[in-house]
Amino acid sequence: MPSTASQLERSLRGLQISDSQETSTAVQWVPSKYSSDASQYVLVRPPRAPCGNRQLFGFPIVKKELWNMGTIAFHQIKPDKTLPDNHSFLAMNSLTFLKVYLRLHICTMARGKLVGDLKNIPSECVSSGKVLLLVLWRDTESEATCPTPSQVHSLEDKLKRPPGWWVEVPQF
């Protein structure tokens, strides 16, 4: 008789969503139920993870990619200012610059559980079965904070890889 832990592991493997290219876990957009604007679309939330952890919507990312996008965003937000020649300044503020430039409600970093193959995921993003993510939305957030398709597509064009849903790996 299999142990409870191994049953749980098999169950989690079957239910966790990690690759938006798989037909069963494709990123889907639907019209918002709460907006009078017919052009307002929101993401379809995945089923809650059996482990109870949040589902995160975002992109696998390398920190250098974030810093490069942060630099571009800084120059778009403050075209007359010079970016300080300070790596720490850029590392600490890139998420804010990107959030302001793209007008995102949520723009943060987190770790997601790696499930499935590594296609479209740079190896620098992966560590100990976890993927570094640029998170744009969480399954626990309101529809009002959902990124728009154009916000997501602009990042997809820049990163050259699709977004997806990931099971959050808590920091503790």
JSON list of C-alpha atoms in Angstrom, two decimals:
[
{"chain": "A", "resi": 1, "resn": "MET", "atom": "CA", "xyz": [0.00, 0.00, 0.00]},
{"chain": "A", "resi": 2, "resn": "PRO", "atom": "CA", "xyz": [1.52, 3.35, -1.03]},
{"chain": "A", "resi": 3, "resn": "SER", "atom": "CA", "xyz": [2.25, 5.88, 1.68]},
{"chain": "A", "resi": 4, "resn": "THR", "atom": "CA", "xyz": [0.13, 8.98, 2.10]},
{"chain": "A", "resi": 5, "resn": "ALA", "atom": "CA", "xyz": [3.13, 11.14, 1.15]},
{"chain": "A", "resi": 6, "resn": "SER", "atom": "CA", "xyz": [3.65, 9.33, -2.16]},
{"chain": "A", "resi": 7, "resn": "GLN", "atom": "CA", "xyz": [-0.09, 9.51, -2.92]},
{"chain": "A", "resi": 8, "resn": "LEU", "atom": "CA", "xyz": [-0.02, 13.24, -2.24]},
{"chain": "A", "resi": 9, "resn": "GLU", "atom": "CA", "xyz": [3.07, 13.70, -4.43]},
{"chain": "A", "resi": 10, "resn": "ARG", "atom": "CA", "xyz": [1.38, 11.87, -7.33]},
{"chain": "A", "resi": 11, "resn": "SER", "atom": "CA", "xyz": [-1.77, 13.93, -6.83]},
{"chain": "A", "resi": 12, "resn": "LEU", "atom": "CA", "xyz": [0.19, 17.20, -6.83]},
{"chain": "A", "resi": 13, "resn": "ARG", "atom": "CA", "xyz": [2.12, 16.23, -9.95]},
{"chain": "A", "resi": 14, "resn": "GLY", "atom": "CA", "xyz": [-1.15, 15.67, -11.75]},
{"chain": "A", "resi": 15, "resn": "LEU", "atom": "CA", "xyz": [-2.83, 18.88, -10.62]},
{"chain": "A", "resi": 16, "resn": "GLN", "atom": "CA", "xyz": [-0.16, 21.56, -10.54]},
{"chain": "A", "resi": 17, "resn": "ILE", "atom": "CA", "xyz": [-0.09, 23.90, -13.48]},
{"chain": "A", "resi": 18, "resn": "SER", "atom": "CA", "xyz": [3.22, 25.10, -14.80]},
{"chain": "A", "resi": 19, "resn": "ASP", "atom": "CA", "xyz": [3.35, 25.32, -18.57]},
{"chain": "A", "resi": 20, "resn": "SER", "atom": "CA", "xyz": [0.88, 27.48, -20.43]},
{"chain": "A", "resi": 21, "resn": "GLN", "atom": "CA", "xyz": [1.62, 25.57, -23.65]},
{"chain": "A", "resi": 22, "resn": "GLU", "atom": "CA", "xyz": [-0.07, 22.39, -22.44]},
{"chain": "A", "resi": 23, "resn": "THR", "atom": "CA", "xyz": [-3.63, 22.22, -23.73]},
{"chain": "A", "resi": 24, "resn": "SER", "atom": "CA", "xyz": [-5.06, 21.31, -20.32]},
{"chain": "A", "resi": 25, "resn": "THR", "atom": "CA", "xyz": [-3.46, 24.32, -18.63]},
{"chain": "A", "resi": 26, "resn": "ALA", "atom": "CA", "xyz": [-3.57, 26.95, -21.36]},
{"chain": "A", "resi": 27, "resn": "VAL", "atom": "CA", "xyz": [-3.73, 30.56, -20.27]},
{"chain": "A", "resi": 28, "resn": "GLN", "atom": "CA", "xyz": [-7.28, 31.64, -20.99]},
{"chain": "A", "resi": 29, "resn": "TRP", "atom": "CA", "xyz": [-8.88, 35.08, -21.10]},
{"chain": "A", "resi": 30, "resn": "VAL", "atom": "CA", "xyz": [-12.60, 35.69, -20.57]},
{"chain": "A", "resi": 31, "resn": "PRO", "atom": "CA", "xyz": [-14.70, 38.88, -20.48]},
{"chain": "A", "resi": 32, "resn": "SER", "atom": "CA", "xyz": [-14.85, 40.39, -17.02]},
{"chain": "A", "resi": 33, "resn": "LYS", "atom": "CA", "xyz": [-18.10, 39.84, -15.16]},
{"chain": "A", "resi": 34, "resn": "TYR", "atom": "CA", "xyz": [-17.61, 43.03, -13.19]},
{"chain": "A", "resi": 35, "resn": "SER", "atom": "CA", "xyz": [-16.78, 45.54, -15.91]},
{"chain": "A", "resi": 36, "resn": "SER", "atom": "CA", "xyz": [-19.24, 47.37, -18.12]},
{"chain": "A", "resi": 37, "resn": "ASP", "atom": "CA", "xyz": [-16.45, 47.63, -20.69]},
{"chain": "A", "resi": 38, "resn": "ALA", "atom": "CA", "xyz": [-16.94, 44.70, -23.08]},
{"chain": "A", "resi": 39, "resn": "SER", "atom": "CA", "xyz": [-13.27, 44.86, -24.07]},
{"chain": "A", "resi": 40, "resn": "GLN", "atom": "CA", "xyz": [-12.08, 44.16, -20.51]},
{"chain": "A", "resi": 41, "resn": "TYR", "atom": "CA", "xyz": [-10.75, 40.60, -20.25]},
{"chain": "A", "resi": 42, "resn": "VAL", "atom": "CA", "xyz": [-9.45, 38.74, -17.21]},
{"chain": "A", "resi": 43, "resn": "LEU", "atom": "CA", "xyz": [-7.54, 35.52, -16.73]},
{"chain": "A", "resi": 44, "resn": "VAL", "atom": "CA", "xyz": [-9.33, 32.29, -15.94]},
{"chain": "A", "resi": 45, "resn": "ARG", "atom": "CA", "xyz": [-8.11, 31.17, -12.53]},
{"chain": "A", "resi": 46, "resn": "PRO", "atom": "CA", "xyz": [-6.77, 27.63, -12.26]},
{"chain": "A", "resi": 47, "resn": "PRO", "atom": "CA", "xyz": [-8.13, 25.21, -9.65]},
{"chain": "A", "resi": 48, "resn": "ARG", "atom": "CA", "xyz": [-6.72, 25.75, -6.18]},
{"chain": "A", "resi": 49, "resn": "ALA", "atom": "CA", "xyz": [-3.54, 23.76, -5.57]},
{"chain": "A", "resi": 50, "resn": "PRO", "atom": "CA", "xyz": [-4.20, 20.69, -3.39]},
{"chain": "A", "resi": 51, "resn": "CYS", "atom": "CA", "xyz": [-1.40, 21.80, -1.06]},
{"chain": "A", "resi": 52, "resn": "GLY", "atom": "CA", "xyz": [-3.30, 25.05, -0.42]},
{"chain": "A", "resi": 53, "resn": "ASN", "atom": "CA", "xyz": [-0.57, 27.28, -1.85]},
{"chain": "A", "resi": 54, "resn": "ARG", "atom": "CA", "xyz": [-1.53, 30.17, -4.08]},
{"chain": "A", "resi": 55, "resn": "GLN", "atom": "CA", "xyz": [-1.34, 29.95, -7.85]},
{"chain": "A", "resi": 56, "resn": "LEU", "atom": "CA", "xyz": [0.84, 32.65, -9.39]},
{"chain": "A", "resi": 57, "resn": "PHE", "atom": "CA", "xyz": [0.52, 33.98, -12.92]},
{"chain": "A", "resi": 58, "resn": "GLY", "atom": "CA", "xyz": [3.73, 35.17, -14.45]},
{"chain": "A", "resi": 59, "resn": "PHE", "atom": "CA", "xyz": [6.90, 34.56, -16.38]},
{"chain": "A", "resi": 60, "resn": "PRO", "atom": "CA", "xyz": [10.05, 32.62, -15.59]},
{"chain": "A", "resi": 61, "resn": "ILE", "atom": "CA", "xyz": [12.69, 35.32, -15.44]},
{"chain": "A", "resi": 62, "resn": "VAL", "atom": "CA", "xyz": [16.40, 35.86, -14.96]},
{"chain": "A", "resi": 63, "resn": "LYS", "atom": "CA", "xyz": [17.32, 38.79, -12.71]},
{"chain": "A", "resi": 64, "resn": "LYS", "atom": "CA", "xyz": [19.43, 40.33, -15.48]},
{"chain": "A", "resi": 65, "resn": "GLU", "atom": "CA", "xyz": [16.33, 40.38, -17.73]},
{"chain": "A", "resi": 66, "resn": "LEU", "atom": "CA", "xyz": [14.40, 42.19, -15.00]},
{"chain": "A", "resi": 67, "resn": "TRP", "atom": "CA", "xyz": [17.19, 44.73, -14.58]},
{"chain": "A", "resi": 68, "resn": "ASN", "atom": "CA", "xyz": [17.34, 45.31, -18.36]},
{"chain": "A", "resi": 69, "resn": "MET", "atom": "CA", "xyz": [13.57, 45.84, -18.51]},
{"chain": "A", "resi": 70, "resn": "GLY", "atom": "CA", "xyz": [13.82, 48.07, -15.42]},
{"chain": "A", "resi": 71, "resn": "THR", "atom": "CA", "xyz": [16.41, 50.21, -17.21]},
{"chain": "A", "resi": 72, "resn": "ILE", "atom": "CA", "xyz": [14.17, 50.58, -20.26]},
{"chain": "A", "resi": 73, "resn": "ALA", "atom": "CA", "xyz": [11.16, 51.38, -18.06]},
{"chain": "A", "resi": 74, "resn": "PHE", "atom": "CA", "xyz": [13.16, 53.98, -16.11]},
{"chain": "A", "resi": 75, "resn": "HIS", "atom": "CA", "xyz": [14.09, 55.79, -19.33]},
{"chain": "A", "resi": 76, "resn": "GLN", "atom": "CA", "xyz": [10.45, 55.75, -20.46]},
{"chain": "A", "resi": 77, "resn": "ILE", "atom": "CA", "xyz": [9.13, 57.04, -17.12]},
{"chain": "A", "resi": 78, "resn": "LYS", "atom": "CA", "xyz": [11.86, 59.66, -16.57]},
{"chain": "A", "resi": 79, "resn": "PRO", "atom": "CA", "xyz": [13.25, 60.49, -20.02]},
{"chain": "A", "resi": 80, "resn": "ASP", "atom": "CA", "xyz": [15.11, 63.59, -18.77]},
{"chain": "A", "resi": 81, "resn": "LYS", "atom": "CA", "xyz": [16.80, 61.81, -15.85]},
{"chain": "A", "resi": 82, "resn": "THR", "atom": "CA", "xyz": [20.01, 59.82, -15.83]},
{"chain": "A", "resi": 83, "resn": "LEU", "atom": "CA", "xyz": [19.90, 56.36, -14.30]},
{"chain": "A", "resi": 84, "resn": "PRO", "atom": "CA", "xyz": [22.31, 56.26, -11.36]},
{"chain": "A", "resi": 85, "resn": "ASP", "atom": "CA", "xyz": [25.40, 54.17, -12.06]},
{"chain": "A", "resi": 86, "resn": "ASN", "atom": "CA", "xyz": [24.59, 51.97, -9.11]},
{"chain": "A", "resi": 87, "resn": "HIS", "atom": "CA", "xyz": [23.74, 48.29, -9.49]},
{"chain": "A", "resi": 88, "resn": "SER", "atom": "CA", "xyz": [21.96, 48.20, -6.12]},
{"chain": "A", "resi": 89, "resn": "PHE", "atom": "CA", "xyz": [19.65, 51.05, -7.15]},
{"chain": "A", "resi": 90, "resn": "LEU", "atom": "CA", "xyz": [18.62, 49.16, -10.28]},
{"chain": "A", "resi": 91, "resn": "ALA", "atom": "CA", "xyz": [18.24, 45.84, -8.45]},
{"chain": "A", "resi": 92, "resn": "MET", "atom": "CA", "xyz": [16.03, 47.42, -5.79]},
{"chain": "A", "resi": 93, "resn": "ASN", "atom": "CA", "xyz": [13.86, 49.51, -8.13]},
{"chain": "A", "resi": 94, "resn": "SER", "atom": "CA", "xyz": [13.43, 47.53, -11.38]},
{"chain": "A", "resi": 95, "resn": "LEU", "atom": "CA", "xyz": [10.12, 45.99, -10.27]},
{"chain": "A", "resi": 96, "resn": "THR", "atom": "CA", "xyz": [8.74, 49.44, -9.41]},
{"chain": "A", "resi": 97, "resn": "PHE", "atom": "CA", "xyz": [9.88, 50.94, -12.73]},
{"chain": "A", "resi": 98, "resn": "LEU", "atom": "CA", "xyz": [8.31, 48.05, -14.64]},
{"chain": "A", "resi": 99, "resn": "LYS", "atom": "CA", "xyz": [5.09, 48.27, -12.61]},
{"chain": "A", "resi": 100, "resn": "VAL", "atom": "CA", "xyz": [4.74, 52.02, -13.25]},
{"chain": "A", "resi": 101, "resn": "TYR", "atom": "CA", "xyz": [5.71, 51.84, -16.93]},
{"chain": "A", "resi": 102, "resn": "LEU", "atom": "CA", "xyz": [3.29, 48.99, -17.76]},
{"chain": "A", "resi": 103, "resn": "ARG", "atom": "CA", "xyz": [0.64, 50.26, -15.30]},
{"chain": "A", "resi": 104, "resn": "LEU", "atom": "CA", "xyz": [0.48, 46.91, -13.54]},
{"chain": "A", "resi": 105, "resn": "HIS", "atom": "CA", "xyz": [-1.36, 46.46, -10.24]},
{"chain": "A", "resi": 106, "resn": "ILE", "atom": "CA", "xyz": [0.95, 43.62, -9.19]},
{"chain": "A", "resi": 107, "resn": "CYS", "atom": "CA", "xyz": [4.59, 43.20, -10.16]},
{"chain": "A", "resi": 108, "resn": "THR", "atom": "CA", "xyz": [6.70, 41.14, -7.80]},
{"chain": "A", "resi": 109, "resn": "MET", "atom": "CA", "xyz": [9.12, 38.21, -7.66]},
{"chain": "A", "resi": 110, "resn": "ALA", "atom": "CA", "xyz": [8.43, 34.78, -6.22]},
{"chain": "A", "resi": 111, "resn": "ARG", "atom": "CA", "xyz": [9.42, 31.15, -6.55]},
{"chain": "A", "resi": 112, "resn": "GLY", "atom": "CA", "xyz": [7.17, 28.59, -8.22]},
{"chain": "A", "resi": 113, "resn": "LYS", "atom": "CA", "xyz": [7.31, 24.82, -8.16]},
{"chain": "A", "resi": 114, "resn": "LEU", "atom": "CA", "xyz": [8.88, 23.37, -11.28]},
{"chain": "A", "resi": 115, "resn": "VAL", "atom": "CA", "xyz": [6.63, 20.74, -12.81]},
{"chain": "A", "resi": 116, "resn": "GLY", "atom": "CA", "xyz": [7.10, 19.26, -16.27]},
{"chain": "A", "resi": 117, "resn": "ASP", "atom": "CA", "xyz": [9.80, 19.97, -18.79]},
{"chain": "A", "resi": 118, "resn": "LEU", "atom": "CA", "xyz": [12.06, 22.99, -18.97]},
{"chain": "A", "resi": 119, "resn": "LYS", "atom": "CA", "xyz": [11.17, 24.28, -22.43]},
{"chain": "A", "resi": 120, "resn": "ASN", "atom": "CA", "xyz": [10.95, 28.07, -22.55]},
{"chain": "A", "resi": 121, "resn": "ILE", "atom": "CA", "xyz": [12.56, 28.31, -19.12]},
{"chain": "A", "resi": 122, "resn": "PRO", "atom": "CA", "xyz": [16.13, 29.64, -18.99]},
{"chain": "A", "resi": 123, "resn": "SER", "atom": "CA", "xyz": [18.30, 27.41, -16.81]},
{"chain": "A", "resi": 124, "resn": "GLU", "atom": "CA", "xyz": [19.36, 30.47, -14.79]},
{"chain": "A", "resi": 125, "resn": "CYS", "atom": "CA", "xyz": [15.74, 30.71, -13.53]},
{"chain": "A", "resi": 126, "resn": "VAL", "atom": "CA", "xyz": [15.77, 27.22, -12.04]},
{"chain": "A", "resi": 127, "resn": "SER", "atom": "CA", "xyz": [17.21, 26.26, -8.67]},
{"chain": "A", "resi": 128, "resn": "SER", "atom": "CA", "xyz": [16.40, 23.18, -6.55]},
{"chain": "A", "resi": 129, "resn": "GLY", "atom": "CA", "xyz": [13.18, 22.43, -8.43]},
{"chain": "A", "resi": 130, "resn": "LYS", "atom": "CA", "xyz": [11.96, 26.02, -8.12]},
{"chain": "A", "resi": 131, "resn": "VAL", "atom": "CA", "xyz": [11.56, 28.67, -10.81]},
{"chain": "A", "resi": 132, "resn": "LEU", "atom": "CA", "xyz": [12.18, 32.38, -10.30]},
{"chain": "A", "resi": 133, "resn": "LEU", "atom": "CA", "xyz": [9.06, 34.20, -11.47]},
{"chain": "A", "resi": 134, "resn": "LEU", "atom": "CA", "xyz": [7.99, 37.68, -12.40]},
{"chain": "A", "resi": 135, "resn": "VAL", "atom": "CA", "xyz": [4.49, 37.57, -10.90]},
{"chain": "A", "resi": 136, "resn": "LEU", "atom": "CA", "xyz": [1.74, 39.69, -12.45]},
{"chain": "A", "resi": 137, "resn": "TRP", "atom": "CA", "xyz": [-1.28, 38.21, -10.65]},
{"chain": "A", "resi": 138, "resn": "ARG", "atom": "CA", "xyz": [-2.27, 35.68, -7.99]},
{"chain": "A", "resi": 139, "resn": "ASP", "atom": "CA", "xyz": [-5.35, 33.47, -7.82]},
{"chain": "A", "resi": 140, "resn": "THR", "atom": "CA", "xyz": [-6.30, 35.17, -4.55]},
{"chain": "A", "resi": 141, "resn": "GLU", "atom": "CA", "xyz": [-6.45, 38.68, -6.07]},
{"chain": "A", "resi": 142, "resn": "SER", "atom": "CA", "xyz": [-9.55, 40.49, -7.29]},
{"chain": "A", "resi": 143, "resn": "GLU", "atom": "CA", "xyz": [-10.37, 40.77, -10.99]},
{"chain": "A", "resi": 144, "resn": "ALA", "atom": "CA", "xyz": [-9.65, 44.49, -10.76]},
{"chain": "A", "resi": 145, "resn": "THR", "atom": "CA", "xyz": [-5.93, 43.77, -10.30]},
{"chain": "A", "resi": 146, "resn": "CYS", "atom": "CA", "xyz": [-5.67, 41.33, -13.23]},
{"chain": "A", "resi": 147, "resn": "PRO", "atom": "CA", "xyz": [-3.20, 42.41, -15.91]},
{"chain": "A", "resi": 148, "resn": "THR", "atom": "CA", "xyz": [-4.63, 43.14, -19.34]},
{"chain": "A", "resi": 149, "resn": "PRO", "atom": "CA", "xyz": [-3.83, 40.97, -22.35]},
{"chain": "A", "resi": 150, "resn": "SER", "atom": "CA", "xyz": [-1.79, 43.84, -23.84]},
{"chain": "A", "resi": 151, "resn": "GLN", "atom": "CA", "xyz": [0.31, 44.17, -20.66]},
{"chain": "A", "resi": 152, "resn": "VAL", "atom": "CA", "xyz": [1.00, 40.43, -20.73]},
{"chain": "A", "resi": 153, "resn": "HIS", "atom": "CA", "xyz": [1.76, 40.40, -24.47]},
{"chain": "A", "resi": 154, "resn": "SER", "atom": "CA", "xyz": [4.24, 43.26, -24.15]},
{"chain": "A", "resi": 155, "resn": "LEU", "atom": "CA", "xyz": [6.23, 41.24, -21.60]},
{"chain": "A", "resi": 156, "resn": "GLU", "atom": "CA", "xyz": [5.87, 38.06, -23.66]},
{"chain": "A", "resi": 157, "resn": "ASP", "atom": "CA", "xyz": [7.31, 39.88, -26.68]},
{"chain": "A", "resi": 158, "resn": "LYS", "atom": "CA", "xyz": [10.24, 41.18, -24.65]},
{"chain": "A", "resi": 159, "resn": "LEU", "atom": "CA", "xyz": [11.01, 37.90, -22.85]},
{"chain": "A", "resi": 160, "resn": "LYS", "atom": "CA", "xyz": [10.34, 35.67, -25.89]},
{"chain": "A", "resi": 161, "resn": "ARG", "atom": "CA", "xyz": [8.51, 33.08, -23.79]},
{"chain": "A", "resi": 162, "resn": "PRO", "atom": "CA", "xyz": [4.94, 32.54, -22.66]},
{"chain": "A", "resi": 163, "resn": "PRO", "atom": "CA", "xyz": [3.53, 33.24, -19.21]},
{"chain": "A", "resi": 164, "resn": "GLY", "atom": "CA", "xyz": [1.89, 30.54, -17.14]},
{"chain": "A", "resi": 165, "resn": "TRP", "atom": "CA", "xyz": [0.33, 29.56, -13.84]},
{"chain": "A", "resi": 166, "resn": "TRP", "atom": "CA", "xyz": [2.67, 28.28, -11.13]},
{"chain": "A", "resi": 167, "resn": "VAL", "atom": "CA", "xyz": [2.16, 26.89, -7.64]},
{"chain": "A", "resi": 168, "resn": "GLU", "atom": "CA", "xyz": [3.81, 29.23, -5.17]},
{"chain": "A", "resi": 169, "resn": "VAL", "atom": "CA", "xyz": [6.70, 27.93, -3.09]},
{"chain": "A", "resi": 170, "resn": "PRO", "atom": "CA", "xyz": [6.57, 29.88, 0.20]},
{"chain": "A", "resi": 171, "resn": "GLN", "atom": "CA", "xyz": [9.78, 31.59, 1.31]},
{"chain": "A", "resi": 172, "resn": "PHE", "atom": "CA", "xyz": [9.90, 30.03, 4.76]}
]
